[in-house]
Short mmCIF file of C-alpha atoms in Angstrom, two decimals:
data_model
loop_
_atom_site.label_atom_id
_atom_site.label_comp_id
_atom_site.label_asym_id
_atom_site.label_seq_id
_atom_site.Cartn_x
_atom_site.Cartn_y
_atom_site.Cartn_z
CA UNK A 20 -42.80 -93.42 26.86
CA UNK A 21 -41.70 -93.88 22.43
CA UNK A 22 -43.08 -93.35 19.68
CA UNK A 23 -42.78 -97.18 19.50
CA UNK A 24 -45.20 -98.56 22.40
CA UNK A 25 -48.05 -95.23 21.13
CA UNK A 26 -48.75 -95.43 18.19
CA UNK A 27 -48.23 -99.60 17.66
CA UNK A 28 -51.45 -100.29 15.27
CA UNK A 29 -49.87 -102.06 13.00
CA UNK A 30 -48.38 -104.62 16.21
CA UNK A 31 -52.10 -105.07 17.29
CA UNK A 32 -52.52 -105.91 14.00
CA UNK A 33 -49.91 -108.63 14.23
CA UNK A 34 -51.00 -109.63 17.52
CA UNK A 35 -47.89 -108.51 18.87
CA UNK A 36 -49.52 -106.21 21.52
CA UNK A 37 -49.33 -107.78 25.16
CA UNK A 38 -52.26 -109.33 25.73
CA UNK A 39 -52.37 -108.92 29.70
CA UNK A 40 -54.19 -106.56 31.49
CA UNK A 41 -50.97 -105.28 33.35
CA UNK A 42 -49.32 -104.14 29.97
CA UNK A 43 -52.42 -102.91 28.49
CA UNK A 44 -52.93 -100.95 30.90
CA UNK A 45 -49.10 -99.24 31.18
CA UNK A 46 -49.67 -98.67 26.99
CA UNK A 47 -52.70 -97.04 28.37
CA UNK A 48 -50.32 -94.67 30.32
CA UNK A 49 -51.38 -96.60 33.13
CA UNK A 50 -54.21 -95.66 34.09
CA UNK A 51 -56.05 -97.18 36.73
CA UNK A 52 -58.11 -100.87 36.35
CA UNK A 53 -61.49 -99.76 36.75
CA UNK A 54 -61.37 -97.17 33.96
CA UNK A 55 -60.86 -99.79 31.49
CA UNK A 56 -64.02 -101.93 30.04
CA UNK A 57 -63.69 -105.48 29.44
CA UNK A 58 -66.67 -105.74 27.09
CA UNK A 59 -65.68 -106.12 24.33
CA UNK A 60 -62.24 -107.38 25.43
CA UNK A 61 -59.40 -104.51 25.42
CA UNK A 62 -57.86 -104.34 21.93
CA UNK A 63 -60.93 -105.93 20.10
CA UNK A 64 -63.17 -103.08 20.49
CA UNK A 65 -64.21 -100.83 17.01
CA UNK A 66 -65.94 -97.50 16.92
CA UNK A 67 -69.25 -98.72 15.97
CA UNK A 68 -68.30 -100.40 19.85
CA UNK A 69 -67.28 -96.80 20.75
CA UNK A 70 -70.32 -95.34 19.79
CA UNK A 71 -72.89 -97.79 21.77
CA UNK A 72 -70.64 -97.40 24.87
CA UNK A 73 -71.09 -93.40 25.00
CA UNK A 74 -74.73 -93.92 24.46
CA UNK A 75 -75.34 -97.11 27.28
CA UNK A 76 -72.36 -96.23 29.73
CA UNK A 77 -72.40 -93.57 32.22
CA UNK A 78 -69.46 -92.27 31.94
CA UNK A 79 -67.76 -90.81 28.32
CA UNK A 80 -65.08 -93.28 26.85
CA UNK A 81 -62.10 -92.72 24.22
CA UNK A 82 -61.19 -95.73 21.93
CA UNK A 83 -57.60 -96.27 22.20
CA UNK A 84 -55.83 -98.88 20.55
CA UNK A 85 -59.02 -101.13 20.67
CA UNK A 86 -59.82 -100.67 23.98
CA UNK A 87 -62.13 -98.40 25.61
CA UNK A 88 -61.32 -96.40 28.24
CA UNK A 89 -63.77 -93.74 30.65
CA UNK A 90 -63.05 -90.81 30.88
CA UNK A 91 -61.24 -89.04 33.76
CA UNK A 92 -64.04 -86.64 34.36
CA UNK A 93 -65.35 -84.22 37.67
CA UNK A 94 -67.58 -81.68 38.11
CA UNK A 95 -65.51 -78.67 38.88
CA UNK A 96 -64.07 -79.42 35.58
CA UNK A 97 -66.96 -79.38 33.83
CA UNK A 98 -68.51 -76.15 34.79
CA UNK A 99 -64.33 -74.85 33.76
CA UNK A 100 -64.24 -76.43 30.52
CA UNK A 101 -68.20 -74.95 30.12
CA UNK A 102 -66.58 -71.38 31.02
CA UNK A 103 -63.86 -71.96 27.97
CA UNK A 104 -65.37 -72.98 25.93
CA UNK A 105 -67.88 -70.31 25.94
CA UNK A 106 -65.08 -67.62 25.90
CA UNK A 107 -63.60 -69.21 23.00
CA UNK A 108 -67.52 -69.73 20.72
CA UNK A 109 -67.40 -66.01 21.32
CA UNK A 110 -64.40 -65.08 19.96
CA UNK A 111 -64.80 -68.17 17.31
CA UNK A 112 -68.02 -67.03 16.21
CA UNK A 113 -67.80 -63.18 15.79
CA UNK A 114 -64.82 -63.94 13.54
CA UNK A 115 -66.36 -66.66 11.96
CA UNK A 116 -63.46 -68.79 12.49
CA UNK A 117 -64.89 -72.38 13.12
CA UNK A 118 -66.25 -74.60 15.34
CA UNK A 119 -65.70 -75.06 19.44
CA UNK A 120 -66.92 -78.56 20.66
CA UNK A 121 -67.26 -80.40 24.13
CA UNK A 122 -66.46 -83.12 25.97
CA UNK A 123 -68.86 -84.89 23.56
CA UNK A 124 -67.08 -83.70 20.62
CA UNK A 125 -65.29 -87.14 19.10
CA UNK A 126 -62.15 -86.68 16.69
CA UNK A 127 -60.36 -89.72 14.97
CA UNK A 128 -56.53 -89.73 15.15
CA UNK A 129 -55.01 -92.12 13.87
CA UNK A 130 -55.59 -95.41 16.17
CA UNK A 131 -57.44 -93.57 18.72
CA UNK A 132 -60.98 -92.03 18.77
CA UNK A 133 -60.72 -88.67 21.54
CA UNK A 134 -63.14 -86.54 23.19
CA UNK A 135 -61.26 -83.26 24.54
CA UNK A 136 -63.25 -81.16 26.77
CA UNK A 137 -62.86 -78.73 24.83
CA UNK A 138 -61.26 -78.00 20.52
CA UNK A 139 -61.27 -75.56 18.17
CA UNK A 140 -61.41 -77.16 14.80
CA UNK A 141 -60.73 -73.52 12.39
CA UNK A 142 -63.30 -73.92 8.89
CA UNK A 143 -60.24 -74.66 6.69
CA UNK A 144 -60.07 -78.02 8.22
CA UNK A 145 -63.92 -78.62 8.07
CA UNK A 146 -64.63 -81.63 4.51
CA UNK A 147 -65.34 -78.67 1.77
CA UNK A 148 -65.29 -76.28 4.88
CA UNK A 149 -69.29 -77.87 6.24
CA UNK A 150 -70.13 -79.54 9.15
CA UNK A 151 -68.81 -82.68 9.64
CA UNK A 152 -71.23 -85.87 8.89
CA UNK A 153 -69.56 -88.21 10.88
CA UNK A 154 -70.59 -88.78 14.72
CA UNK A 155 -67.03 -88.38 15.09
CA UNK A 156 -65.64 -87.27 12.30
CA UNK A 157 -61.67 -87.91 10.81
CA UNK A 158 -60.61 -84.23 11.78
CA UNK A 159 -57.76 -83.26 14.01
CA UNK A 160 -58.70 -79.96 15.54
CA UNK A 161 -56.45 -76.90 15.47
CA UNK A 162 -56.44 -75.75 19.74
CA UNK A 163 -57.56 -78.90 21.88
CA UNK A 164 -58.05 -78.15 25.66
CA UNK A 165 -57.55 -80.83 28.55
CA UNK A 166 -58.91 -79.73 31.75
CA UNK A 167 -57.19 -82.48 34.61
CA UNK A 168 -59.34 -84.33 36.47
CA UNK A 169 -58.37 -86.08 39.76
CA UNK A 170 -58.26 -89.64 37.83
CA UNK A 171 -56.29 -88.45 35.04
CA UNK A 172 -52.53 -90.17 35.02
CA UNK A 173 -49.15 -88.39 34.23
CA UNK A 174 -48.75 -91.44 31.69
CA UNK A 175 -52.41 -91.17 30.18
CA UNK A 176 -51.53 -87.32 29.48
CA UNK A 177 -48.18 -87.75 27.81
CA UNK A 178 -49.83 -90.21 25.41
CA UNK A 179 -52.61 -87.80 24.30
CA UNK A 180 -50.31 -84.99 23.69
CA UNK A 181 -47.86 -87.37 21.10
CA UNK A 182 -51.40 -88.23 19.49
CA UNK A 183 -52.69 -84.65 19.31
CA UNK A 184 -49.64 -82.89 17.58
CA UNK A 185 -49.04 -86.41 15.59
CA UNK A 186 -52.34 -86.20 14.45
CA UNK A 187 -51.91 -82.43 13.77
CA UNK A 188 -53.12 -80.44 16.46
CA UNK A 189 -51.24 -76.85 16.45
CA UNK A 190 -51.28 -76.10 20.45
CA UNK A 191 -52.89 -77.47 23.59
CA UNK A 192 -54.04 -76.23 27.19
CA UNK A 193 -53.32 -78.79 29.68
CA UNK A 194 -55.61 -76.70 32.85
CA UNK A 195 -54.68 -77.37 36.18
CA UNK A 196 -57.08 -76.64 38.83
CA UNK A 197 -55.45 -77.43 41.75
CA UNK A 198 -52.47 -74.23 41.31
CA UNK A 199 -55.03 -72.29 38.97
CA UNK A 200 -52.82 -72.47 35.80
CA UNK A 201 -52.57 -73.51 32.14
CA UNK A 202 -49.67 -75.72 30.38
CA UNK A 203 -49.39 -74.18 26.71
CA UNK A 204 -47.76 -76.62 24.59
CA UNK A 205 -46.93 -76.39 20.53
CA UNK A 206 -45.38 -80.03 20.77
CA UNK A 207 -45.56 -82.80 22.93
CA UNK A 208 -42.89 -81.89 25.72
CA UNK A 209 -42.59 -77.85 25.43
CA UNK A 210 -44.46 -75.91 27.86
CA UNK A 211 -44.91 -72.37 28.38
CA UNK A 212 -47.01 -72.29 32.16
CA UNK A 213 -49.02 -69.54 33.00
CA UNK A 214 -51.28 -68.44 36.30
CA UNK A 215 -54.68 -67.00 37.06
CA UNK A 216 -52.94 -63.06 36.85
CA UNK A 217 -51.33 -63.76 33.74
CA UNK A 218 -52.43 -63.60 29.96
CA UNK A 219 -53.57 -66.15 27.16
CA UNK A 220 -53.12 -65.86 23.81
CA UNK A 221 -54.53 -67.43 20.93
CA UNK A 222 -51.01 -66.92 19.15
CA UNK A 223 -50.83 -68.28 15.46
CA UNK A 224 -53.70 -70.60 15.54
CA UNK A 225 -56.34 -67.93 17.29
CA UNK A 226 -54.82 -64.50 16.23
CA UNK A 227 -56.48 -62.35 17.81
CA UNK A 228 -57.91 -63.59 20.69
CA UNK A 229 -56.86 -62.78 24.27
CA UNK A 230 -58.29 -63.25 28.04
CA UNK A 231 -57.13 -63.71 31.72
CA UNK A 232 -56.79 -66.95 32.69
CA UNK A 233 -59.03 -65.82 35.55
CA UNK A 234 -61.69 -65.77 33.29
CA UNK A 235 -61.48 -69.73 32.66
CA UNK A 236 -62.07 -69.98 37.05
CA UNK A 237 -65.04 -66.96 37.58
CA UNK A 238 -68.06 -69.34 37.99
CA UNK A 239 -65.64 -71.17 41.01
CA UNK A 240 -64.71 -68.14 42.40
CA UNK A 241 -68.57 -66.48 42.11
CA UNK A 242 -69.96 -69.72 43.99
CA UNK A 243 -67.19 -70.32 46.47
CA UNK A 244 -67.61 -66.55 47.62
CA UNK A 245 -71.03 -66.19 48.50
#
């Protein structure tokens, strides 16, 4: 998927984006049709529509080129995301580095509004170093963590990585529960894979941070061991 296909806001404004559902789903990263809200009609949704949907809908939604798309989520994925956010928050809070947010913390990134499973924003990126007053601030996190769910497609994750790095994200962790691995991205296409027996670090994004990847799954292991 090219950058032209992904960052098509201008094309949309001039009526050049295909209006068919099939093409719309392809542009979204081949997400299944049941994750796309049909009201407002795909391609016409606004930030206000997203806010309303996230209050009234059963699932959290993201806004992608004027289309409301339900996040692919799961209970096990949520447990792991909370574990990761807790580990990161302890380090970030102790060192007064910034803020950690969860899946309902949304960021406006050019033509999309995304809610990463976990995100770290350095205090230098906060407006005047203070807590944002906008419900969905126009801030690019320094670190994004996405825990893969069964409903996530390869195209969707490719698109997310492109969007995140285009917006200024420095590092992305893609956590795969099936293989107990974390893919560490520093660009949209290149990554380093670590397993649960390995150590993961914050590199230059979170200098001094390190933990065992296995710690991300400790809550699952405690329950499954009983």
